[in-house]
Amino acid sequence: MHTVVERELELHLVLSPEHSIPVPARLSYRADDPYAVRITFHVGSDHPVNWTFARELLVEGVFRPCGHGDVRVWPTKVGGRGVVLMALSSPDGDALLEAPAAQITAWLERTLRAVPPGTETGELGIDAGLAELLAPPSGLSAPPDRTGAPSPDDLWLRDPWPSDESADGERS
């Protein structure tokens, strides 16, 4: 079972410098997808809006401006309190969201304890999967038939390019 780190919080959709509206959201992190974070926005429709991007982007964005393209993140102060701004762009439109820095930071710290930076690949199981793929086949060889001829499986597993050497070691 993989670790899941979630947090419900209220973000603010910035409509203008003077006006924003609250947007309930859920931050999610799953150890079985260790490089990604997900933000689900509950915007009053039948279907929530989901965004997935690199955890590293959000970690860095708490300290300094980062990202380009669809997701940009940077810290700032609004009314004397620390916030993290997230600019999200998609073909459906753009959004600027403001999140409380303390809540984002606390949640990120929990994800970093669950899967420390640099250990993400271990969570993916790539090494175990490769070992399974590259393991020599076991029990695939069928016994010869009654005539002593090798089974079709044995023929299939043989080297398709016979050696250029004769049986006695001399080249032909």
PDB file of C-alpha atoms in Angstrom:
ATOM      1  CA  MET A   1       0.000   0.000   0.000  1.00  0.00           C
ATOM      2  CA  HIS A   2       1.397   3.367  -0.999  1.00  0.00           C
ATOM      3  CA  THR A   3       1.251   6.494   1.084  1.00  0.00           C
ATOM      4  CA  VAL A   4      -1.231   9.220   0.151  1.00  0.00           C
ATOM      5  CA  VAL A   5      -0.855  12.744   1.542  1.00  0.00           C
ATOM      6  CA  GLU A   6      -3.900  14.997   1.136  1.00  0.00           C
ATOM      7  CA  ARG A   7      -5.025  18.360   2.390  1.00  0.00           C
ATOM      8  CA  GLU A   8      -8.225  20.303   1.889  1.00  0.00           C
ATOM      9  CA  LEU A   9      -7.783  24.070   1.793  1.00  0.00           C
ATOM     10  CA  GLU A  10      -9.279  27.213   0.424  1.00  0.00           C
ATOM     11  CA  LEU A  11      -7.472  28.939  -2.413  1.00  0.00           C
ATOM     12  CA  HIS A  12      -8.448  32.256  -3.901  1.00  0.00           C
ATOM     13  CA  LEU A  13      -9.027  32.773  -7.602  1.00  0.00           C
ATOM     14  CA  VAL A  14      -7.619  36.234  -8.299  1.00  0.00           C
ATOM     15  CA  LEU A  15      -9.940  38.154 -10.607  1.00  0.00           C
ATOM     16  CA  SER A  16      -8.252  41.554 -10.197  1.00  0.00           C
ATOM     17  CA  PRO A  17      -5.784  43.122  -7.760  1.00  0.00           C
ATOM     18  CA  GLU A  18      -8.736  44.117  -5.573  1.00  0.00           C
ATOM     19  CA  HIS A  19     -11.036  41.130  -5.999  1.00  0.00           C
ATOM     20  CA  SER A  20     -10.759  37.353  -5.566  1.00  0.00           C
ATOM     21  CA  ILE A  21     -13.162  34.536  -4.879  1.00  0.00           C
ATOM     22  CA  PRO A  22     -12.638  31.486  -2.647  1.00  0.00           C
ATOM     23  CA  VAL A  23     -12.167  28.119  -4.327  1.00  0.00           C
ATOM     24  CA  PRO A  24     -12.185  24.931  -2.244  1.00  0.00           C
ATOM     25  CA  ALA A  25      -9.343  22.654  -3.291  1.00  0.00           C
ATOM     26  CA  ARG A  26      -7.640  19.399  -2.394  1.00  0.00           C
ATOM     27  CA  LEU A  27      -3.894  18.859  -2.624  1.00  0.00           C
ATOM     28  CA  SER A  28      -2.980  15.202  -3.247  1.00  0.00           C
ATOM     29  CA  TYR A  29       0.304  13.357  -3.368  1.00  0.00           C
ATOM     30  CA  ARG A  30       0.670   9.619  -3.950  1.00  0.00           C
ATOM     31  CA  ALA A  31       3.907   7.791  -3.262  1.00  0.00           C
ATOM     32  CA  ASP A  32       3.236   5.485  -6.231  1.00  0.00           C
ATOM     33  CA  ASP A  33       3.444   8.567  -8.501  1.00  0.00           C
ATOM     34  CA  PRO A  34       6.275  10.229  -6.576  1.00  0.00           C
ATOM     35  CA  TYR A  35       7.173  13.053  -8.946  1.00  0.00           C
ATOM     36  CA  ALA A  36       3.665  14.523  -9.230  1.00  0.00           C
ATOM     37  CA  VAL A  37       1.288  16.588  -7.134  1.00  0.00           C
ATOM     38  CA  ARG A  38      -2.385  17.034  -7.913  1.00  0.00           C
ATOM     39  CA  ILE A  39      -4.681  19.912  -7.163  1.00  0.00           C
ATOM     40  CA  THR A  40      -8.410  19.360  -7.497  1.00  0.00           C
ATOM     41  CA  PHE A  41     -10.551  22.474  -7.609  1.00  0.00           C
ATOM     42  CA  HIS A  42     -14.183  22.218  -6.608  1.00  0.00           C
ATOM     43  CA  VAL A  43     -15.726  25.000  -8.638  1.00  0.00           C
ATOM     44  CA  GLY A  44     -19.407  24.270  -8.135  1.00  0.00           C
ATOM     45  CA  SER A  45     -19.818  22.146 -11.247  1.00  0.00           C
ATOM     46  CA  ASP A  46     -20.597  18.457 -11.606  1.00  0.00           C
ATOM     47  CA  HIS A  47     -16.967  17.744 -12.418  1.00  0.00           C
ATOM     48  CA  PRO A  48     -14.026  19.107 -10.417  1.00  0.00           C
ATOM     49  CA  VAL A  49     -11.054  20.592 -12.258  1.00  0.00           C
ATOM     50  CA  ASN A  50      -7.809  18.634 -11.846  1.00  0.00           C
ATOM     51  CA  TRP A  51      -4.268  19.809 -12.403  1.00  0.00           C
ATOM     52  CA  THR A  52      -1.179  17.596 -12.130  1.00  0.00           C
ATOM     53  CA  PHE A  53       2.362  18.904 -12.190  1.00  0.00           C
ATOM     54  CA  ALA A  54       5.824  18.256 -10.744  1.00  0.00           C
ATOM     55  CA  ARG A  55       6.190  18.270  -6.968  1.00  0.00           C
ATOM     56  CA  GLU A  56       9.605  19.843  -7.453  1.00  0.00           C
ATOM     57  CA  LEU A  57       7.955  22.813  -9.176  1.00  0.00           C
ATOM     58  CA  LEU A  58       5.751  23.501  -6.157  1.00  0.00           C
ATOM     59  CA  VAL A  59       8.630  22.970  -3.698  1.00  0.00           C
ATOM     60  CA  GLU A  60      10.799  25.458  -5.567  1.00  0.00           C
ATOM     61  CA  GLY A  61       7.898  27.875  -6.065  1.00  0.00           C
ATOM     62  CA  VAL A  62       7.503  28.283  -2.305  1.00  0.00           C
ATOM     63  CA  PHE A  63      10.950  29.943  -2.266  1.00  0.00           C
ATOM     64  CA  ARG A  64      11.402  31.618  -5.669  1.00  0.00           C
ATOM     65  CA  PRO A  65       9.630  32.124  -8.997  1.00  0.00           C
ATOM     66  CA  CYS A  66       9.780  29.038 -11.172  1.00  0.00           C
ATOM     67  CA  GLY A  67       8.057  27.260 -14.011  1.00  0.00           C
ATOM     68  CA  HIS A  68       7.130  28.281 -17.501  1.00  0.00           C
ATOM     69  CA  GLY A  69       4.378  27.405 -19.873  1.00  0.00           C
ATOM     70  CA  ASP A  70       1.228  25.956 -18.330  1.00  0.00           C
ATOM     71  CA  VAL A  71       2.263  26.166 -14.662  1.00  0.00           C
ATOM     72  CA  ARG A  72       4.177  28.964 -12.970  1.00  0.00           C
ATOM     73  CA  VAL A  73       4.591  29.296  -9.191  1.00  0.00           C
ATOM     74  CA  TRP A  74       6.075  32.051  -7.010  1.00  0.00           C
ATOM     75  CA  PRO A  75       5.979  33.330  -3.441  1.00  0.00           C
ATOM     76  CA  THR A  76       4.815  36.818  -2.472  1.00  0.00           C
ATOM     77  CA  LYS A  77       3.127  38.752   0.318  1.00  0.00           C
ATOM     78  CA  VAL A  78      -0.472  39.925   0.251  1.00  0.00           C
ATOM     79  CA  GLY A  79      -1.728  42.065   3.111  1.00  0.00           C
ATOM     80  CA  GLY A  80       1.371  41.201   5.123  1.00  0.00           C
ATOM     81  CA  ARG A  81       0.890  37.425   4.893  1.00  0.00           C
ATOM     82  CA  GLY A  82       2.919  34.963   2.861  1.00  0.00           C
ATOM     83  CA  VAL A  83       1.162  33.392  -0.097  1.00  0.00           C
ATOM     84  CA  VAL A  84       2.101  31.204  -3.016  1.00  0.00           C
ATOM     85  CA  LEU A  85       0.722  32.257  -6.386  1.00  0.00           C
ATOM     86  CA  MET A  86       0.052  29.670  -9.088  1.00  0.00           C
ATOM     87  CA  ALA A  87      -0.600  30.774 -12.653  1.00  0.00           C
ATOM     88  CA  LEU A  88      -2.279  27.991 -14.613  1.00  0.00           C
ATOM     89  CA  SER A  89      -2.836  28.150 -18.373  1.00  0.00           C
ATOM     90  CA  SER A  90      -4.822  25.790 -20.558  1.00  0.00           C
ATOM     91  CA  PRO A  91      -6.697  25.947 -23.851  1.00  0.00           C
ATOM     92  CA  ASP A  92      -9.827  26.548 -21.736  1.00  0.00           C
ATOM     93  CA  GLY A  93      -8.391  29.676 -20.113  1.00  0.00           C
ATOM     94  CA  ASP A  94      -5.997  31.062 -17.539  1.00  0.00           C
ATOM     95  CA  ALA A  95      -6.256  31.260 -13.765  1.00  0.00           C
ATOM     96  CA  LEU A  96      -4.230  32.945 -11.051  1.00  0.00           C
ATOM     97  CA  LEU A  97      -4.636  31.222  -7.701  1.00  0.00           C
ATOM     98  CA  GLU A  98      -3.449  32.381  -4.319  1.00  0.00           C
ATOM     99  CA  ALA A  99      -2.666  29.806  -1.624  1.00  0.00           C
ATOM    100  CA  PRO A 100      -1.613  30.334   2.000  1.00  0.00           C
ATOM    101  CA  ALA A 101       2.152  29.700   2.074  1.00  0.00           C
ATOM    102  CA  ALA A 102       2.103  28.132   5.556  1.00  0.00           C
ATOM    103  CA  GLN A 103      -0.497  25.509   4.555  1.00  0.00           C
ATOM    104  CA  ILE A 104       1.246  24.692   1.261  1.00  0.00           C
ATOM    105  CA  THR A 105       4.612  24.405   3.026  1.00  0.00           C
ATOM    106  CA  ALA A 106       3.250  22.146   5.786  1.00  0.00           C
ATOM    107  CA  TRP A 107       1.635  19.845   3.228  1.00  0.00           C
ATOM    108  CA  LEU A 108       4.795  19.745   1.091  1.00  0.00           C
ATOM    109  CA  GLU A 109       6.866  18.832   4.163  1.00  0.00           C
ATOM    110  CA  ARG A 110       4.574  15.833   4.733  1.00  0.00           C
ATOM    111  CA  THR A 111       5.114  14.709   1.111  1.00  0.00           C
ATOM    112  CA  LEU A 112       8.874  15.116   1.492  1.00  0.00           C
ATOM    113  CA  ARG A 113       8.847  12.969   4.630  1.00  0.00           C
ATOM    114  CA  ALA A 114       6.782  10.322   2.825  1.00  0.00           C
ATOM    115  CA  VAL A 115       9.155  10.228  -0.166  1.00  0.00           C
ATOM    116  CA  PRO A 116      12.377  12.190   0.375  1.00  0.00           C
ATOM    117  CA  PRO A 117      13.867  13.948  -2.662  1.00  0.00           C
ATOM    118  CA  GLY A 118      16.193  11.634  -4.563  1.00  0.00           C
ATOM    119  CA  THR A 119      14.329   8.458  -3.525  1.00  0.00           C
ATOM    120  CA  GLU A 120      11.417   8.793  -5.959  1.00  0.00           C
ATOM    121  CA  THR A 121      12.647   6.166  -8.426  1.00  0.00           C
ATOM    122  CA  GLY A 122      12.644   3.549  -5.667  1.00  0.00           C
ATOM    123  CA  GLU A 123       8.902   4.108  -5.262  1.00  0.00           C
ATOM    124  CA  LEU A 124       8.245   3.391  -8.925  1.00  0.00           C
ATOM    125  CA  GLY A 125       9.443  -0.206  -8.717  1.00  0.00           C
ATOM    126  CA  ILE A 126      11.445   0.158 -11.925  1.00  0.00           C
ATOM    127  CA  ASP A 127      14.352  -1.964 -10.653  1.00  0.00           C
ATOM    128  CA  ALA A 128      12.053  -4.824  -9.632  1.00  0.00           C
ATOM    129  CA  GLY A 129      10.187  -4.631 -12.943  1.00  0.00           C
ATOM    130  CA  LEU A 130      13.401  -4.678 -14.957  1.00  0.00           C
ATOM    131  CA  ALA A 131      14.767  -7.581 -12.925  1.00  0.00           C
ATOM    132  CA  GLU A 132      11.590  -9.537 -13.645  1.00  0.00           C
ATOM    133  CA  LEU A 133      11.758  -8.751 -17.362  1.00  0.00           C
ATOM    134  CA  LEU A 134      15.442  -9.623 -17.647  1.00  0.00           C
ATOM    135  CA  ALA A 135      15.383 -12.762 -15.475  1.00  0.00           C
ATOM    136  CA  PRO A 136      16.224 -15.939 -17.338  1.00  0.00           C
ATOM    137  CA  PRO A 137      13.114 -17.954 -18.099  1.00  0.00           C
ATOM    138  CA  SER A 138      12.441 -20.681 -15.588  1.00  0.00           C
ATOM    139  CA  GLY A 139      10.473 -23.805 -16.347  1.00  0.00           C
ATOM    140  CA  LEU A 140       9.882 -22.840 -19.972  1.00  0.00           C
ATOM    141  CA  SER A 141      11.782 -25.763 -21.415  1.00  0.00           C
ATOM    142  CA  ALA A 142       9.461 -28.659 -22.208  1.00  0.00           C
ATOM    143  CA  PRO A 143      10.791 -32.206 -22.112  1.00  0.00           C
ATOM    144  CA  PRO A 144      11.577 -33.832 -25.461  1.00  0.00           C
ATOM    145  CA  ASP A 145       8.761 -35.785 -27.061  1.00  0.00           C
ATOM    146  CA  ARG A 146       8.746 -39.634 -27.231  1.00  0.00           C
ATOM    147  CA  THR A 147      11.033 -39.616 -30.258  1.00  0.00           C
ATOM    148  CA  GLY A 148      13.640 -37.556 -28.402  1.00  0.00           C
ATOM    149  CA  ALA A 149      13.085 -34.525 -30.624  1.00  0.00           C
ATOM    150  CA  PRO A 150      13.172 -31.154 -28.853  1.00  0.00           C
ATOM    151  CA  SER A 151       9.873 -29.424 -28.212  1.00  0.00           C
ATOM    152  CA  PRO A 152       8.835 -26.434 -30.356  1.00  0.00           C
ATOM    153  CA  ASP A 153       9.468 -24.222 -27.281  1.00  0.00           C
ATOM    154  CA  ASP A 154      13.083 -25.389 -27.132  1.00  0.00           C
ATOM    155  CA  LEU A 155      13.520 -24.652 -30.816  1.00  0.00           C
ATOM    156  CA  TRP A 156      12.030 -21.203 -30.375  1.00  0.00           C
ATOM    157  CA  LEU A 157      14.464 -20.383 -27.553  1.00  0.00           C
ATOM    158  CA  ARG A 158      17.544 -21.493 -29.515  1.00  0.00           C
ATOM    159  CA  ASP A 159      19.975 -19.103 -31.154  1.00  0.00           C
ATOM    160  CA  PRO A 160      18.598 -18.394 -34.646  1.00  0.00           C
ATOM    161  CA  TRP A 161      22.101 -17.793 -36.035  1.00  0.00           C
ATOM    162  CA  PRO A 162      24.064 -21.048 -35.876  1.00  0.00           C
ATOM    163  CA  SER A 163      27.751 -20.843 -35.266  1.00  0.00           C
ATOM    164  CA  ASP A 164      30.155 -20.817 -38.205  1.00  0.00           C
ATOM    165  CA  GLU A 165      32.252 -23.428 -36.422  1.00  0.00           C
ATOM    166  CA  SER A 166      31.908 -27.120 -37.083  1.00  0.00           C
ATOM    167  CA  ALA A 167      31.315 -29.624 -34.280  1.00  0.00           C
ATOM    168  CA  ASP A 168      35.014 -30.479 -34.032  1.00  0.00           C
ATOM    169  CA  GLY A 169      36.011 -26.849 -33.619  1.00  0.00           C
ATOM    170  CA  GLU A 170      37.389 -26.321 -37.119  1.00  0.00           C
ATOM    171  CA  ARG A 171      35.955 -23.645 -39.303  1.00  0.00           C
ATOM    172  CA  SER A 172      34.230 -24.791 -42.461  1.00  0.00           C
TER     173      SER A 172
END
